[in-house]
mmCIF file of C-alpha atoms and ligand atoms in Angstrom:
data_model
loop_
_atom_site.group_PDB
_atom_site.id
_atom_site.type_symbol
_atom_site.label_atom_id
_atom_site.label_comp_id
_atom_site.label_asym_id
_atom_site.label_seq_id
_atom_site.Cartn_x
_atom_site.Cartn_y
_atom_site.Cartn_z
ATOM 1 C CA UNK A 262 130.205 70.616 128.866
ATOM 2 C CA UNK A 263 129.484 74.389 128.659
ATOM 3 C CA UNK A 264 125.850 75.138 128.164
ATOM 4 C CA UNK A 265 124.641 75.899 124.653
ATOM 5 C CA UNK A 266 122.984 79.309 124.216
ATOM 6 C CA UNK A 267 119.771 79.080 122.217
ATOM 7 C CA UNK A 268 118.475 82.405 120.890
ATOM 8 C CA UNK A 269 114.758 82.638 120.279
ATOM 9 C CA UNK A 270 112.224 85.237 119.252
ATOM 10 C CA UNK A 271 110.160 86.530 116.376
ATOM 11 C CA UNK A 272 111.334 86.471 112.753
ATOM 12 C CA UNK A 273 113.633 89.514 112.244
ATOM 13 C CA UNK A 274 114.459 90.024 115.948
ATOM 14 C CA UNK A 275 118.182 89.560 115.173
ATOM 15 C CA UNK A 276 118.792 85.954 116.255
ATOM 16 C CA UNK A 277 121.308 85.186 113.506
ATOM 17 C CA UNK A 278 123.173 88.527 113.471
ATOM 18 C CA UNK A 279 123.480 88.559 117.241
ATOM 19 C CA UNK A 280 124.259 84.883 117.349
ATOM 20 C CA UNK A 281 127.166 85.185 114.944
ATOM 21 C CA UNK A 282 128.610 88.116 116.879
ATOM 22 C CA UNK A 283 128.173 86.383 120.219
ATOM 23 C CA UNK A 284 129.741 83.082 119.026
ATOM 24 C CA UNK A 285 132.809 85.006 117.849
ATOM 25 C CA UNK A 286 133.066 86.879 121.155
ATOM 26 C CA UNK A 287 132.803 83.548 123.097
ATOM 27 C CA UNK A 288 135.021 81.526 120.737
ATOM 28 C CA UNK A 289 132.146 79.109 120.067
ATOM 29 C CA UNK A 290 130.690 77.481 117.003
ATOM 30 C CA UNK A 291 127.463 79.058 115.670
ATOM 31 C CA UNK A 292 124.582 76.994 114.349
ATOM 32 C CA UNK A 293 121.653 78.524 112.519
ATOM 33 C CA UNK A 294 118.921 75.968 112.995
ATOM 34 C CA UNK A 295 117.180 76.814 109.639
ATOM 35 C CA UNK A 296 120.462 76.246 107.806
ATOM 36 C CA UNK A 297 121.019 73.002 109.785
ATOM 37 C CA UNK A 298 117.598 71.682 108.748
ATOM 38 C CA UNK A 299 118.034 72.814 105.102
ATOM 39 C CA UNK A 300 121.329 70.887 104.837
ATOM 40 C CA UNK A 301 120.024 67.812 106.611
ATOM 41 C CA UNK A 302 116.916 67.536 104.444
ATOM 42 C CA UNK A 303 118.496 68.860 101.195
ATOM 43 C CA UNK A 304 115.579 71.352 100.839
ATOM 44 C CA UNK A 305 115.207 75.085 101.407
ATOM 45 C CA UNK A 306 112.787 76.280 104.103
ATOM 46 C CA UNK A 307 110.207 77.421 101.450
ATOM 47 C CA UNK A 308 110.525 74.020 99.739
ATOM 48 C CA UNK A 309 109.944 72.223 103.110
ATOM 49 C CA UNK A 310 106.841 74.328 103.753
ATOM 50 C CA UNK A 311 105.546 73.703 100.254
ATOM 51 C CA UNK A 312 106.380 70.005 99.989
ATOM 52 C CA UNK A 313 105.807 68.571 103.475
ATOM 53 C CA UNK A 314 104.075 71.419 105.310
ATOM 54 C CA UNK A 315 104.675 73.443 108.471
ATOM 55 C CA UNK A 316 103.750 70.619 110.845
ATOM 56 C CA UNK A 317 106.481 68.370 109.514
ATOM 57 C CA UNK A 318 108.923 71.330 109.609
ATOM 58 C CA UNK A 319 108.106 71.679 113.298
ATOM 59 C CA UNK A 320 109.072 67.994 113.773
ATOM 60 C CA UNK A 321 112.351 68.681 111.930
ATOM 61 C CA UNK A 322 112.978 71.501 114.428
ATOM 62 C CA UNK A 323 112.388 69.226 117.423
ATOM 63 C CA UNK A 324 114.760 66.651 115.961
ATOM 64 C CA UNK A 325 117.385 69.336 115.338
ATOM 65 C CA UNK A 326 117.154 70.521 118.975
ATOM 66 C CA UNK A 327 117.462 66.951 120.160
ATOM 67 C CA UNK A 328 120.577 66.410 118.003
ATOM 68 C CA UNK A 329 122.197 69.760 118.962
ATOM 69 C CA UNK A 330 121.491 69.241 122.631
ATOM 70 C CA UNK A 331 124.128 66.427 122.714
ATOM 71 C CA UNK A 332 126.912 68.866 121.685
ATOM 72 C CA UNK A 333 127.109 71.756 124.157
ATOM 73 C CA UNK A 334 129.302 74.870 123.879
ATOM 74 C CA UNK A 335 127.352 76.251 120.867
ATOM 75 C CA UNK A 336 125.450 79.395 120.089
ATOM 76 C CA UNK A 337 122.299 78.424 118.251
ATOM 77 C CA UNK A 338 119.828 80.705 116.449
ATOM 78 C CA UNK A 339 116.523 78.876 116.495
ATOM 79 C CA UNK A 340 113.752 79.535 113.942
ATOM 80 C CA UNK A 341 111.064 81.974 114.927
ATOM 81 C CA UNK A 342 108.451 79.279 115.617
ATOM 82 C CA UNK A 343 110.715 76.791 117.401
ATOM 83 C CA UNK A 344 110.426 78.079 120.984
ATOM 84 C CA UNK A 345 106.639 78.597 120.739
ATOM 85 C CA UNK A 346 106.509 74.802 121.421
ATOM 86 C CA UNK A 347 106.997 73.943 125.115
ATOM 87 C CA UNK A 348 108.688 70.623 124.407
ATOM 88 C CA UNK A 349 111.383 72.333 122.378
ATOM 89 C CA UNK A 350 112.122 74.728 125.249
ATOM 90 C CA UNK A 351 112.300 71.817 127.689
ATOM 91 C CA UNK A 352 114.721 69.923 125.429
ATOM 92 C CA UNK A 353 116.930 72.918 124.856
ATOM 93 C CA UNK A 354 117.052 73.740 128.515
ATOM 94 C CA UNK A 355 118.287 70.267 129.489
ATOM 95 C CA UNK A 356 121.819 71.189 128.462
ATOM 96 C CA UNK A 357 121.506 74.822 127.541
ATOM 97 C CA UNK A 358 119.898 78.130 128.261
ATOM 98 C CA UNK A 359 117.224 79.733 126.084
ATOM 99 C CA UNK A 360 117.298 83.516 125.638
ATOM 100 C CA UNK A 361 114.368 85.369 124.223
ATOM 101 C CA UNK A 362 115.450 88.370 122.110
ATOM 102 C CA UNK A 363 112.680 90.847 122.809
ATOM 103 C CA UNK A 364 112.716 93.249 119.818
ATOM 104 C CA UNK A 365 109.883 95.638 119.028
ATOM 105 C CA UNK A 366 107.430 94.510 116.331
ATOM 106 C CA UNK A 367 108.225 97.460 113.990
ATOM 107 C CA UNK A 368 111.981 96.493 114.003
ATOM 108 C CA UNK A 369 111.166 92.879 113.161
ATOM 109 C CA UNK A 370 108.578 93.873 110.573
ATOM 110 C CA UNK A 371 111.027 96.008 108.583
ATOM 111 C CA UNK A 372 113.486 93.157 108.402
ATOM 112 C CA UNK A 373 111.036 90.538 107.271
ATOM 113 C CA UNK A 374 108.438 92.338 105.140
ATOM 114 C CA UNK A 375 108.107 90.692 101.740
ATOM 115 C CA UNK A 376 110.925 88.150 102.373
ATOM 116 C CA UNK A 377 110.099 85.144 100.157
ATOM 117 C CA UNK A 378 112.522 82.946 102.118
ATOM 118 C CA UNK A 379 110.209 83.243 105.145
ATOM 119 C CA UNK A 380 106.935 81.530 104.233
ATOM 120 C CA UNK A 381 105.269 82.600 107.505
ATOM 121 C CA UNK A 382 106.026 86.270 106.795
ATOM 122 C CA UNK A 383 105.501 86.238 103.045
ATOM 123 C CA UNK A 384 101.927 84.895 103.415
ATOM 124 C CA UNK A 385 100.802 87.513 105.924
ATOM 125 C CA UNK A 386 99.804 91.165 105.941
ATOM 126 C CA UNK A 387 101.356 93.535 108.505
ATOM 127 C CA UNK A 388 98.197 93.278 110.639
ATOM 128 C CA UNK A 389 98.385 89.460 110.554
ATOM 129 C CA UNK A 390 102.080 89.494 111.432
ATOM 130 C CA UNK A 391 101.347 91.775 114.366
ATOM 131 C CA UNK A 392 98.740 89.302 115.564
ATOM 132 C CA UNK A 393 101.260 86.428 115.207
ATOM 133 C CA UNK A 394 103.865 88.481 117.134
ATOM 134 C CA UNK A 395 101.405 89.145 119.946
ATOM 135 C CA UNK A 396 100.276 85.517 120.099
ATOM 136 C CA UNK A 397 103.834 84.243 120.231
ATOM 137 C CA UNK A 398 105.214 86.795 122.678
ATOM 138 C CA UNK A 399 104.019 85.106 125.879
ATOM 139 C CA UNK A 400 105.132 81.742 124.546
ATOM 140 C CA UNK A 401 108.684 82.947 124.004
ATOM 141 C CA UNK A 402 108.670 84.300 127.583
ATOM 142 C CA UNK A 403 107.334 81.106 129.007
ATOM 143 C CA UNK A 404 109.614 78.731 127.146
ATOM 144 C CA UNK A 405 112.841 80.689 127.575
ATOM 145 C CA UNK A 406 115.225 81.003 130.564
ATOM 146 C CA UNK A 407 115.604 84.816 130.261
ATOM 147 C CA UNK A 408 114.206 87.657 128.290
ATOM 148 C CA UNK A 409 116.843 90.020 126.779
ATOM 149 C CA UNK A 410 116.031 93.551 125.636
ATOM 150 C CA UNK A 411 116.883 93.406 121.919
ATOM 151 C CA UNK A 412 116.131 96.942 120.870
ATOM 152 C CA UNK A 413 119.785 98.163 120.655
ATOM 153 C CA UNK A 414 122.704 97.460 118.322
ATOM 154 C CA UNK A 415 123.748 93.771 117.822
ATOM 155 C CA UNK A 416 127.057 94.529 119.626
ATOM 156 C CA UNK A 417 125.225 95.981 122.672
ATOM 157 C CA UNK A 418 122.848 93.059 122.754
ATOM 158 C CA UNK A 419 125.665 90.528 122.462
ATOM 159 C CA UNK A 420 127.472 92.242 125.357
ATOM 160 C CA UNK A 421 124.273 92.155 127.445
ATOM 161 C CA UNK A 422 124.038 88.406 126.797
ATOM 162 C CA UNK A 423 127.629 87.837 127.791
ATOM 163 C CA UNK A 424 127.108 89.717 131.077
ATOM 164 C CA UNK A 425 124.020 87.666 131.797
ATOM 165 C CA UNK A 426 125.828 84.409 130.923
ATOM 166 C CA UNK A 427 128.866 85.189 133.115
ATOM 167 C CA UNK A 428 126.839 86.336 136.090
HETATM 168 C C1 S3P B 601 109.569 80.748 111.011
HETATM 169 C C2 S3P B 601 110.726 81.407 111.134
HETATM 170 C C3 S3P B 601 111.902 81.160 110.277
HETATM 171 C C4 S3P B 601 111.916 79.732 109.789
HETATM 172 C C5 S3P B 601 110.635 79.358 109.178
HETATM 173 C C6 S3P B 601 109.426 79.575 110.068
HETATM 174 C C7 S3P B 601 108.414 81.062 111.879
HETATM 175 O O1 S3P B 601 113.102 81.532 111.008
HETATM 176 O O2 S3P B 601 112.197 78.840 110.881
HETATM 177 O O3 S3P B 601 110.469 80.191 108.032
HETATM 178 O O4 S3P B 601 107.397 80.381 111.856
HETATM 179 O O5 S3P B 601 108.526 82.112 112.582
HETATM 180 P P1 S3P B 601 113.589 83.019 111.253
HETATM 181 O O6 S3P B 601 112.971 83.435 112.576
HETATM 182 O O7 S3P B 601 115.060 82.921 111.350
HETATM 183 O O8 S3P B 601 113.086 83.899 110.197
#
């Protein structure tokens, strides 16, 4: 079973855009974990945060990683908080590799500012988001298998990942 590639990193770092591109280049199925959770629980992410809270959402993420880890051969875009939790990284790495997309804060910020579909961005000022980015950065590094420079175009980043994967 070919190892699933899990993309992690801060909100707006490009996990979904790059994941879709990479999955097409590799002929693999793509799973966006937020979409997976929304479909499974019949609620949107903002509804999950409002109705059951972030802690329960984090449990949903762990369950999703457990379920996806049985499949292999996927490209998965994880949610921005998923790989801040060590157990999730350990689960994902059992049958997969976890890549941290290291994009500069300003790039992420421009993509997420004011997005009402992202409760953890919508509820924070720019300064608070920078603090969250800085707090999470070492956790992404620690819980991933590799850090990938994600400051270029999606195509260049996807190619960089392919090279890394085929090495
Ligand atoms: C979150 C990131 C979101 C989503 C949820 C929580 C976070 O995913 O999982 O809103 O805490 O960083 P994206 O990184 O795709 O925005």
